[in-house]
PDB file of C-alpha atoms and ligand atoms in Angstrom:
ATOM      1  CA  MET A   1     102.068 104.160 100.086  1.00 32.00           C
ATOM      2  CA  PRO A   2     104.109 105.073 103.209  1.00 33.00           C
ATOM      3  CA  GLY A   3     105.501 102.083 105.118  1.00 38.00           C
ATOM      4  CA  ARG A   4     104.861  99.677 102.243  1.00 43.00           C
ATOM      5  CA  GLN A   5     107.299  98.184  99.752  1.00 43.00           C
ATOM      6  CA  ALA A   6     106.473  96.935  96.321  1.00 37.00           C
ATOM      7  CA  GLY A   7     107.045  93.249  95.547  1.00 41.00           C
ATOM      8  CA  ARG A   8     106.140  91.456  92.333  1.00 43.00           C
ATOM      9  CA  ASP A   9     105.122  87.852  91.919  1.00 43.00           C
ATOM     10  CA  GLN A  10     106.023  85.939  88.780  1.00 42.00           C
ATOM     11  CA  GLY A  11     102.436  86.077  87.642  1.00 40.00           C
ATOM     12  CA  GLY A  12     102.877  89.841  87.274  1.00 37.00           C
ATOM     13  CA  HIS A  13     100.839  90.682  90.360  1.00 40.00           C
ATOM     14  CA  VAL A  14     102.205  93.620  92.327  1.00 38.00           C
ATOM     15  CA  ALA A  15     101.888  93.282  96.066  1.00 56.00           C
ATOM     16  CA  ASP A  16     102.498  96.163  98.434  1.00 83.00           C
ATOM     17  CA  LEU A  17     104.247  94.741 101.452  1.00 90.00           C
ATOM     18  CA  ASP A  18     103.572  96.317 104.826  1.00 93.00           C
ATOM     19  CA  ALA A  19     106.621  97.054 106.971  1.00 94.00           C
ATOM     20  CA  GLU A  20     106.409  93.865 109.074  1.00 96.00           C
ATOM     21  CA  THR A  21     105.994  91.607 106.033  1.00 96.00           C
ATOM     22  CA  ALA A  22     108.986  93.294 104.394  1.00 96.00           C
ATOM     23  CA  ARG A  23     110.965  92.708 107.586  1.00 96.00           C
ATOM     24  CA  VAL A  24     110.036  89.013 107.598  1.00 97.00           C
ATOM     25  CA  ARG A  25     111.082  88.753 103.967  1.00 97.00           C
ATOM     26  CA  GLY A  26     114.458  90.251 104.935  1.00 96.00           C
ATOM     27  CA  ILE A  27     114.867  87.692 107.734  1.00 97.00           C
ATOM     28  CA  TYR A  28     114.273  84.793 105.313  1.00 97.00           C
ATOM     29  CA  GLU A  29     116.487  86.340 102.646  1.00 97.00           C
ATOM     30  CA  THR A  30     119.300  86.234 105.216  1.00 97.00           C
ATOM     31  CA  MET A  31     118.372  82.801 106.552  1.00 97.00           C
ATOM     32  CA  ALA A  32     117.860  81.089 103.180  1.00 98.00           C
ATOM     33  CA  PRO A  33     121.390  79.639 102.774  1.00 97.00           C
ATOM     34  CA  ARG A  34     121.199  77.855 106.152  1.00 97.00           C
ATOM     35  CA  TYR A  35     117.435  77.222 106.348  1.00 97.00           C
ATOM     36  CA  ASP A  36     117.600  73.555 105.378  1.00 97.00           C
ATOM     37  CA  ARG A  37     120.237  72.784 108.012  1.00 96.00           C
ATOM     38  CA  VAL A  38     118.380  74.654 110.776  1.00 94.00           C
ATOM     39  CA  ILE A  39     114.937  73.254 110.020  1.00 95.00           C
ATOM     40  CA  ALA A  40     116.234  69.679 109.744  1.00 94.00           C
ATOM     41  CA  VAL A  41     116.962  69.797 113.478  1.00 92.00           C
ATOM     42  CA  ALA A  42     113.455  71.092 114.295  1.00 89.00           C
ATOM     43  CA  GLU A  43     111.976  68.406 112.060  1.00 91.00           C
ATOM     44  CA  ARG A  44     113.787  65.690 114.006  1.00 90.00           C
ATOM     45  CA  LEU A  45     112.841  67.122 117.403  1.00 90.00           C
ATOM     46  CA  LEU A  46     109.275  68.263 116.734  1.00 90.00           C
ATOM     47  CA  PHE A  47     107.752  67.460 113.382  1.00 91.00           C
ATOM     48  CA  GLY A  48     108.795  63.862 112.606  1.00 87.00           C
ATOM     49  CA  GLY A  49     106.529  62.462 109.875  1.00 94.00           C
ATOM     50  CA  GLY A  50     104.515  65.699 109.715  1.00 96.00           C
ATOM     51  CA  ARG A  51     105.489  66.647 106.189  1.00 97.00           C
ATOM     52  CA  ARG A  52     104.506  63.217 104.842  1.00 97.00           C
ATOM     53  CA  TRP A  53     101.240  63.340 106.799  1.00 97.00           C
ATOM     54  CA  ALA A  54     100.367  66.752 105.309  1.00 98.00           C
ATOM     55  CA  CYS A  55     101.343  66.036 101.716  1.00 98.00           C
ATOM     56  CA  ALA A  56      99.667  62.613 101.636  1.00 97.00           C
ATOM     57  CA  GLN A  57      96.317  64.432 101.916  1.00 96.00           C
ATOM     58  CA  ALA A  58      96.915  66.617  98.888  1.00 98.00           C
ATOM     59  CA  SER A  59      95.179  65.909  95.605  1.00 98.00           C
ATOM     60  CA  GLY A  60      94.316  67.680  92.375  1.00 98.00           C
ATOM     61  CA  ARG A  61      95.255  71.354  92.093  1.00 98.00           C
ATOM     62  CA  VAL A  62      97.453  71.950  95.150  1.00 98.00           C
ATOM     63  CA  LEU A  63      98.561  75.305  96.522  1.00 98.00           C
ATOM     64  CA  GLU A  64     101.377  75.324  99.053  1.00 98.00           C
ATOM     65  CA  VAL A  65     101.485  78.628 100.893  1.00 98.00           C
ATOM     66  CA  ALA A  66     104.934  79.879 101.929  1.00 98.00           C
ATOM     67  CA  ALA A  67     106.615  76.925 100.271  1.00 98.00           C
ATOM     68  CA  GLY A  68     110.057  77.905 101.551  1.00 98.00           C
ATOM     69  CA  THR A  69     112.903  75.897 100.017  1.00 98.00           C
ATOM     70  CA  GLY A  70     110.478  73.242  98.784  1.00 98.00           C
ATOM     71  CA  ARG A  71     111.168  70.656 101.450  1.00 98.00           C
ATOM     72  CA  ASN A  72     107.683  69.177 100.985  1.00 98.00           C
ATOM     73  CA  LEU A  73     108.092  68.592  97.251  1.00 98.00           C
ATOM     74  CA  VAL A  74     109.488  65.105  97.700  1.00 97.00           C
ATOM     75  CA  CYS A  75     106.458  64.114  99.806  1.00 97.00           C
ATOM     76  CA  TYR A  76     103.578  64.942  97.416  1.00 98.00           C
ATOM     77  CA  PRO A  77     101.809  62.311  95.345  1.00 97.00           C
ATOM     78  CA  ALA A  78     103.277  62.330  91.830  1.00 95.00           C
ATOM     79  CA  ASP A  79     100.018  63.307  90.139  1.00 96.00           C
ATOM     80  CA  VAL A  80      99.256  66.577  91.962  1.00 98.00           C
ATOM     81  CA  GLN A  81      99.285  69.829  90.005  1.00 98.00           C
ATOM     82  CA  PHE A  82     101.535  71.884  92.245  1.00 98.00           C
ATOM     83  CA  THR A  83     101.607  75.647  92.757  1.00 98.00           C
ATOM     84  CA  GLY A  84     103.750  77.232  95.463  1.00 98.00           C
ATOM     85  CA  VAL A  85     103.784  80.803  96.738  1.00 98.00           C
ATOM     86  CA  GLU A  86     106.685  82.192  98.734  1.00 98.00           C
ATOM     87  CA  LEU A  87     107.663  85.638 100.009  1.00 97.00           C
ATOM     88  CA  SER A  88     111.453  85.349  99.862  1.00 97.00           C
ATOM     89  CA  PRO A  89     113.160  85.193  96.445  1.00 97.00           C
ATOM     90  CA  SER A  90     116.146  83.333  97.917  1.00 97.00           C
ATOM     91  CA  MET A  91     113.957  80.664  99.529  1.00 98.00           C
ATOM     92  CA  LEU A  92     111.999  80.368  96.278  1.00 98.00           C
ATOM     93  CA  ALA A  93     115.174  79.926  94.216  1.00 98.00           C
ATOM     94  CA  GLN A  94     116.084  76.922  96.370  1.00 98.00           C
ATOM     95  CA  ALA A  95     112.600  75.476  95.909  1.00 98.00           C
ATOM     96  CA  GLN A  96     112.995  75.859  92.150  1.00 98.00           C
ATOM     97  CA  ALA A  97     116.369  74.082  92.236  1.00 98.00           C
ATOM     98  CA  ARG A  98     114.892  71.295  94.356  1.00 98.00           C
ATOM     99  CA  ALA A  99     111.988  70.834  91.940  1.00 98.00           C
ATOM    100  CA  GLU A 100     114.455  70.503  89.076  1.00 97.00           C
ATOM    101  CA  THR A 101     116.514  67.928  90.969  1.00 97.00           C
ATOM    102  CA  LEU A 102     113.331  65.958  91.665  1.00 97.00           C
ATOM    103  CA  HIS A 103     112.127  66.374  88.043  1.00 97.00           C
ATOM    104  CA  ARG A 104     108.846  67.799  89.308  1.00 96.00           C
ATOM    105  CA  ARG A 105     106.787  70.177  87.192  1.00 95.00           C
ATOM    106  CA  VAL A 106     105.802  73.020  89.469  1.00 97.00           C
ATOM    107  CA  ASP A 107     104.485  76.545  89.301  1.00 98.00           C
ATOM    108  CA  LEU A 108     106.473  78.508  91.887  1.00 98.00           C
ATOM    109  CA  ARG A 109     105.699  82.179  92.417  1.00 97.00           C
ATOM    110  CA  LEU A 110     106.788  85.039  94.571  1.00 97.00           C
ATOM    111  CA  GLY A 111     103.807  86.337  96.483  1.00 97.00           C
ATOM    112  CA  ASP A 112     102.291  87.320  99.796  1.00 97.00           C
ATOM    113  CA  ALA A 113     100.088  84.777 101.583  1.00 98.00           C
ATOM    114  CA  GLN A 114      98.064  87.630 103.056  1.00 97.00           C
ATOM    115  CA  HIS A 115      97.028  88.777  99.551  1.00 96.00           C
ATOM    116  CA  LEU A 116      97.003  85.793  97.208  1.00 97.00           C
ATOM    117  CA  SER A 117      96.737  86.654  93.538  1.00 95.00           C
ATOM    118  CA  PHE A 118      94.558  83.634  92.611  1.00 98.00           C
ATOM    119  CA  PRO A 119      90.821  83.763  91.887  1.00 98.00           C
ATOM    120  CA  ASP A 120      88.331  82.309  94.361  1.00 98.00           C
ATOM    121  CA  ALA A 121      87.952  78.507  94.399  1.00 98.00           C
ATOM    122  CA  SER A 122      91.127  77.841  92.352  1.00 98.00           C
ATOM    123  CA  PHE A 123      92.477  74.881  94.319  1.00 98.00           C
ATOM    124  CA  ASP A 124      91.400  71.433  95.543  1.00 98.00           C
ATOM    125  CA  THR A 125      93.930  71.421  98.390  1.00 98.00           C
ATOM    126  CA  VAL A 126      95.842  74.113 100.263  1.00 98.00           C
ATOM    127  CA  VAL A 127      98.846  73.029 102.333  1.00 98.00           C
ATOM    128  CA  ALA A 128     100.853  75.146 104.773  1.00 98.00           C
ATOM    129  CA  THR A 129     103.634  73.695 106.906  1.00 98.00           C
ATOM    130  CA  LEU A 130     105.595  75.702 109.506  1.00 97.00           C
ATOM    131  CA  THR A 131     104.100  78.758 107.882  1.00 97.00           C
ATOM    132  CA  LEU A 132     101.419  80.437 109.975  1.00 97.00           C
ATOM    133  CA  CYS A 133     104.026  80.939 112.707  1.00 97.00           C
ATOM    134  CA  SER A 134     105.910  83.253 110.308  1.00 97.00           C
ATOM    135  CA  ILE A 135     103.230  85.245 108.533  1.00 97.00           C
ATOM    136  CA  PRO A 136     102.589  88.589 110.255  1.00 97.00           C
ATOM    137  CA  ASP A 137      98.789  88.451 109.864  1.00 97.00           C
ATOM    138  CA  ASP A 138      98.083  84.728 110.133  1.00 97.00           C
ATOM    139  CA  GLN A 139      94.323  85.281 110.187  1.00 97.00           C
ATOM    140  CA  ALA A 140      94.412  87.139 106.873  1.00 98.00           C
ATOM    141  CA  ALA A 141      96.477  84.295 105.425  1.00 98.00           C
ATOM    142  CA  VAL A 142      93.940  81.684 106.580  1.00 98.00           C
ATOM    143  CA  ARG A 143      91.099  83.760 105.093  1.00 98.00           C
ATOM    144  CA  GLU A 144      92.980  83.812 101.797  1.00 98.00           C
ATOM    145  CA  MET A 145      93.552  80.044 101.962  1.00 98.00           C
ATOM    146  CA  ALA A 146      89.817  79.547 102.492  1.00 98.00           C
ATOM    147  CA  ARG A 147      88.972  81.918  99.653  1.00 98.00           C
ATOM    148  CA  VAL A 148      91.116  80.129  97.058  1.00 98.00           C
ATOM    149  CA  LEU A 149      89.860  76.669  98.088  1.00 98.00           C
ATOM    150  CA  ARG A 150      86.986  75.290  96.042  1.00 98.00           C
ATOM    151  CA  PRO A 151      83.870  74.267  98.011  1.00 98.00           C
ATOM    152  CA  GLY A 152      84.611  70.786  99.331  1.00 98.00           C
ATOM    153  CA  GLY A 153      88.358  71.464  99.069  1.00 98.00           C
ATOM    154  CA  ARG A 154      90.788  70.610 101.833  1.00 98.00           C
ATOM    155  CA  LEU A 155      93.124  72.695 103.996  1.00 98.00           C
ATOM    156  CA  VAL A 156      96.045  70.924 105.680  1.00 98.00           C
ATOM    157  CA  LEU A 157      98.213  72.611 108.306  1.00 98.00           C
ATOM    158  CA  LEU A 158     101.281  71.533 110.241  1.00 98.00           C
ATOM    159  CA  ASP A 159     102.751  74.080 112.632  1.00 97.00           C
ATOM    160  CA  HIS A 160     104.052  74.918 116.061  1.00 97.00           C
ATOM    161  CA  VAL A 161     101.395  76.706 118.110  1.00 97.00           C
ATOM    162  CA  ALA A 162     100.511  77.925 121.591  1.00 97.00           C
ATOM    163  CA  SER A 163     100.468  74.980 123.961  1.00 97.00           C
ATOM    164  CA  PRO A 164      97.235  74.392 125.914  1.00 96.00           C
ATOM    165  CA  THR A 165      99.419  73.409 128.899  1.00 96.00           C
ATOM    166  CA  ARG A 166      99.887  76.450 131.138  1.00 96.00           C
ATOM    167  CA  PRO A 167     103.534  76.049 132.219  1.00 97.00           C
ATOM    168  CA  VAL A 168     104.590  75.361 128.647  1.00 97.00           C
ATOM    169  CA  ARG A 169     102.627  78.350 127.401  1.00 97.00           C
ATOM    170  CA  ALA A 170     104.225  80.519 130.089  1.00 98.00           C
ATOM    171  CA  VAL A 171     107.658  79.640 128.692  1.00 98.00           C
ATOM    172  CA  GLN A 172     106.396  80.324 125.169  1.00 98.00           C
ATOM    173  CA  ARG A 173     105.084  83.697 126.345  1.00 98.00           C
ATOM    174  CA  LEU A 174     108.530  84.591 127.687  1.00 98.00           C
ATOM    175  CA  LEU A 175     110.344  83.558 124.506  1.00 98.00           C
ATOM    176  CA  ASP A 176     107.822  84.904 122.010  1.00 97.00           C
ATOM    177  CA  PRO A 177     108.995  88.566 121.877  1.00 98.00           C
ATOM    178  CA  LEU A 178     112.596  87.467 121.255  1.00 97.00           C
ATOM    179  CA  LEU A 179     111.671  84.975 118.557  1.00 97.00           C
ATOM    180  CA  VAL A 180     109.371  87.475 116.838  1.00 97.00           C
ATOM    181  CA  ARG A 181     112.070  90.139 116.974  1.00 96.00           C
ATOM    182  CA  PHE A 182     114.966  88.068 115.665  1.00 95.00           C
ATOM    183  CA  GLN A 183     113.334  85.260 113.623  1.00 94.00           C
ATOM    184  CA  GLY A 184     109.892  86.621 112.757  1.00 95.00           C
ATOM    185  CA  ASP A 185     108.614  83.460 114.471  1.00 96.00           C
ATOM    186  CA  HIS A 186     105.441  83.574 116.602  1.00 97.00           C
ATOM    187  CA  LEU A 187     105.087  80.983 119.374  1.00 97.00           C
ATOM    188  CA  LEU A 188     101.545  81.771 120.535  1.00 97.00           C
ATOM    189  CA  ARG A 189      99.510  81.284 117.395  1.00 97.00           C
ATOM    190  CA  GLN A 190      96.190  79.411 117.478  1.00 96.00           C
ATOM    191  CA  PRO A 191      95.467  78.545 113.839  1.00 97.00           C
ATOM    192  CA  GLU A 192      92.424  76.406 114.623  1.00 97.00           C
ATOM    193  CA  ARG A 193      90.563  79.574 115.649  1.00 97.00           C
ATOM    194  CA  ALA A 194      91.432  81.336 112.399  1.00 97.00           C
ATOM    195  CA  VAL A 195      90.410  78.236 110.421  1.00 98.00           C
ATOM    196  CA  ARG A 196      86.975  78.111 112.056  1.00 98.00           C
ATOM    197  CA  ALA A 197      86.557  81.891 111.788  1.00 98.00           C
ATOM    198  CA  ALA A 198      87.218  81.569 108.050  1.00 98.00           C
ATOM    199  CA  GLY A 199      84.214  79.244 107.790  1.00 97.00           C
ATOM    200  CA  LEU A 200      86.096  75.975 107.353  1.00 98.00           C
ATOM    201  CA  VAL A 201      85.111  72.755 109.115  1.00 98.00           C
ATOM    202  CA  VAL A 202      87.859  71.036 111.103  1.00 98.00           C
ATOM    203  CA  ASP A 203      87.996  67.289 110.353  1.00 98.00           C
ATOM    204  CA  GLU A 204      91.162  66.355 112.218  1.00 97.00           C
ATOM    205  CA  LEU A 205      93.131  68.138 114.908  1.00 98.00           C
ATOM    206  CA  THR A 206      95.951  66.487 116.807  1.00 97.00           C
ATOM    207  CA  ARG A 207      98.576  67.935 119.100  1.00 96.00           C
ATOM    208  CA  SER A 208     101.892  66.496 120.207  1.00 95.00           C
ATOM    209  CA  ARG A 209     105.081  67.571 121.994  1.00 95.00           C
ATOM    210  CA  PHE A 210     103.321  69.156 125.006  1.00 95.00           C
ATOM    211  CA  GLY A 211     100.662  70.515 122.665  1.00 96.00           C
ATOM    212  CA  ILE A 212     103.156  72.640 120.736  1.00 96.00           C
ATOM    213  CA  VAL A 213     102.856  70.749 117.449  1.00 97.00           C
ATOM    214  CA  LEU A 214      99.543  70.934 115.625  1.00 97.00           C
ATOM    215  CA  ARG A 215      98.312  68.834 112.728  1.00 98.00           C
ATOM    216  CA  LEU A 216      95.024  70.107 111.351  1.00 98.00           C
ATOM    217  CA  ALA A 217      92.908  69.082 108.381  1.00 98.00           C
ATOM    218  CA  ALA A 218      89.743  70.981 107.459  1.00 98.00           C
ATOM    219  CA  HIS A 219      87.394  71.353 104.518  1.00 98.00           C
ATOM    220  CA  LYS A 220      85.406  74.150 102.949  1.00 98.00           C
ATOM    221  CA  PRO A 221      81.672  73.439 103.132  1.00 97.00           C
ATOM    222  CA  THR A 222      79.991  72.974  99.787  1.00 93.00           C
ATOM    223  CA  ASN A 223      77.435  75.671 100.547  1.00 78.00           C
ATOM    224  CA  ARG A 224      80.063  78.450 100.569  1.00 65.00           C
TER     225      ARG A 224
HETATM  226  C1  SAM B   1     109.657  78.521 108.756  1.00 66.99           C
HETATM  227  S1  SAM B   1     109.650  78.806 107.026  1.00 66.99           S
HETATM  228  C2  SAM B   1     108.699  77.390 106.433  1.00 66.99           C
HETATM  229  C3  SAM B   1     108.971  77.085 104.984  1.00 66.99           C
HETATM  230  C4  SAM B   1     108.241  75.860 104.460  1.00 66.99           C
HETATM  231  N1  SAM B   1     106.801  76.050 104.526  1.00 66.99           N
HETATM  232  C5  SAM B   1     108.628  74.619 105.197  1.00 66.99           C
HETATM  233  O1  SAM B   1     107.744  73.856 105.619  1.00 66.99           O
HETATM  234  O2  SAM B   1     109.852  74.352 105.318  1.00 66.99           O
HETATM  235  C6  SAM B   1     108.482  80.129 106.868  1.00 66.99           C
HETATM  236  C7  SAM B   1     108.344  80.584 105.425  1.00 66.99           C
HETATM  237  O3  SAM B   1     107.239  81.474 105.346  1.00 66.99           O
HETATM  238  C8  SAM B   1     107.571  82.460 104.377  1.00 66.99           C
HETATM  239  N2  SAM B   1     106.662  83.583 104.579  1.00 66.99           N
HETATM  240  C9  SAM B   1     106.583  84.405 105.660  1.00 66.99           C
HETATM  241  N3  SAM B   1     105.631  85.320 105.479  1.00 66.99           N
HETATM  242  C10 SAM B   1     105.075  85.082 104.269  1.00 66.99           C
HETATM  243  C11 SAM B   1     104.041  85.704 103.515  1.00 66.99           C
HETATM  244  N4  SAM B   1     103.387  86.781 103.993  1.00 66.99           N
HETATM  245  N5  SAM B   1     103.746  85.209 102.305  1.00 66.99           N
HETATM  246  C12 SAM B   1     104.403  84.133 101.808  1.00 66.99           C
HETATM  247  N6  SAM B   1     105.399  83.505 102.463  1.00 66.99           N
HETATM  248  C13 SAM B   1     105.739  83.977 103.688  1.00 66.99           C
HETATM  249  C14 SAM B   1     109.027  82.749 104.673  1.00 66.99           C
HETATM  250  O4  SAM B   1     109.665  83.440 103.634  1.00 66.99           O
HETATM  251  C15 SAM B   1     109.560  81.335 104.888  1.00 66.99           C
HETATM  252  O5  SAM B   1     109.979  80.744 103.686  1.00 66.99           O
END
């Protein structure tokens, strides 16, 4: 298909990547060796405690979408059955190494969050941290998260988003094209809208750091 590149997850699923998703994969392939150093700074400035908050809500069969280098692995309860999907092979290799260091049994796969290869209702919890800012079609990714959640299952998000405060959002609007171009990072996302549009019910939504940092927990109604 023109403009699409083939990628293969370890479950044997072939995903055709559109041009923007392939570009984002290239950005993270390049960034992978320094990702942990770079993100540690952002964690200190913006996301303090966010990873522990997100992972503490995970139970049962857990899917982490865009698991990156596996920085959340240390935060999950010991008894979760963990599956992670990630676009970049180099990020995924680091997650695998981290899981081995932590002696955690995990199922880590290459894959595209916009086209998950799991059947409907496969997971009790879906977690995504600092992820929807990077996925080209964040709404498609949220729809996929909702699809693979079982009825009653929980979605937990931690991300940087569009601030509701006008002057802050104006700065974000200025920076957004540069960040998208060079980092594949979107500053103006509003995941809570995509979550509601996907039919999930928001249980908790808090903002901090001038409204830029979002913590969101939602569930899939049992009648879906
Ligand atoms: C900012 S990093 C966050 C990594 C990790 N979630 C964390 O909390 O450290 C964004 C990650 O999203 C991944 N990603 C971007 N688009 C994706 C997609 N369509 N499917 C799966 N992963 C994707 C990137 O490869 C990268 O590892």
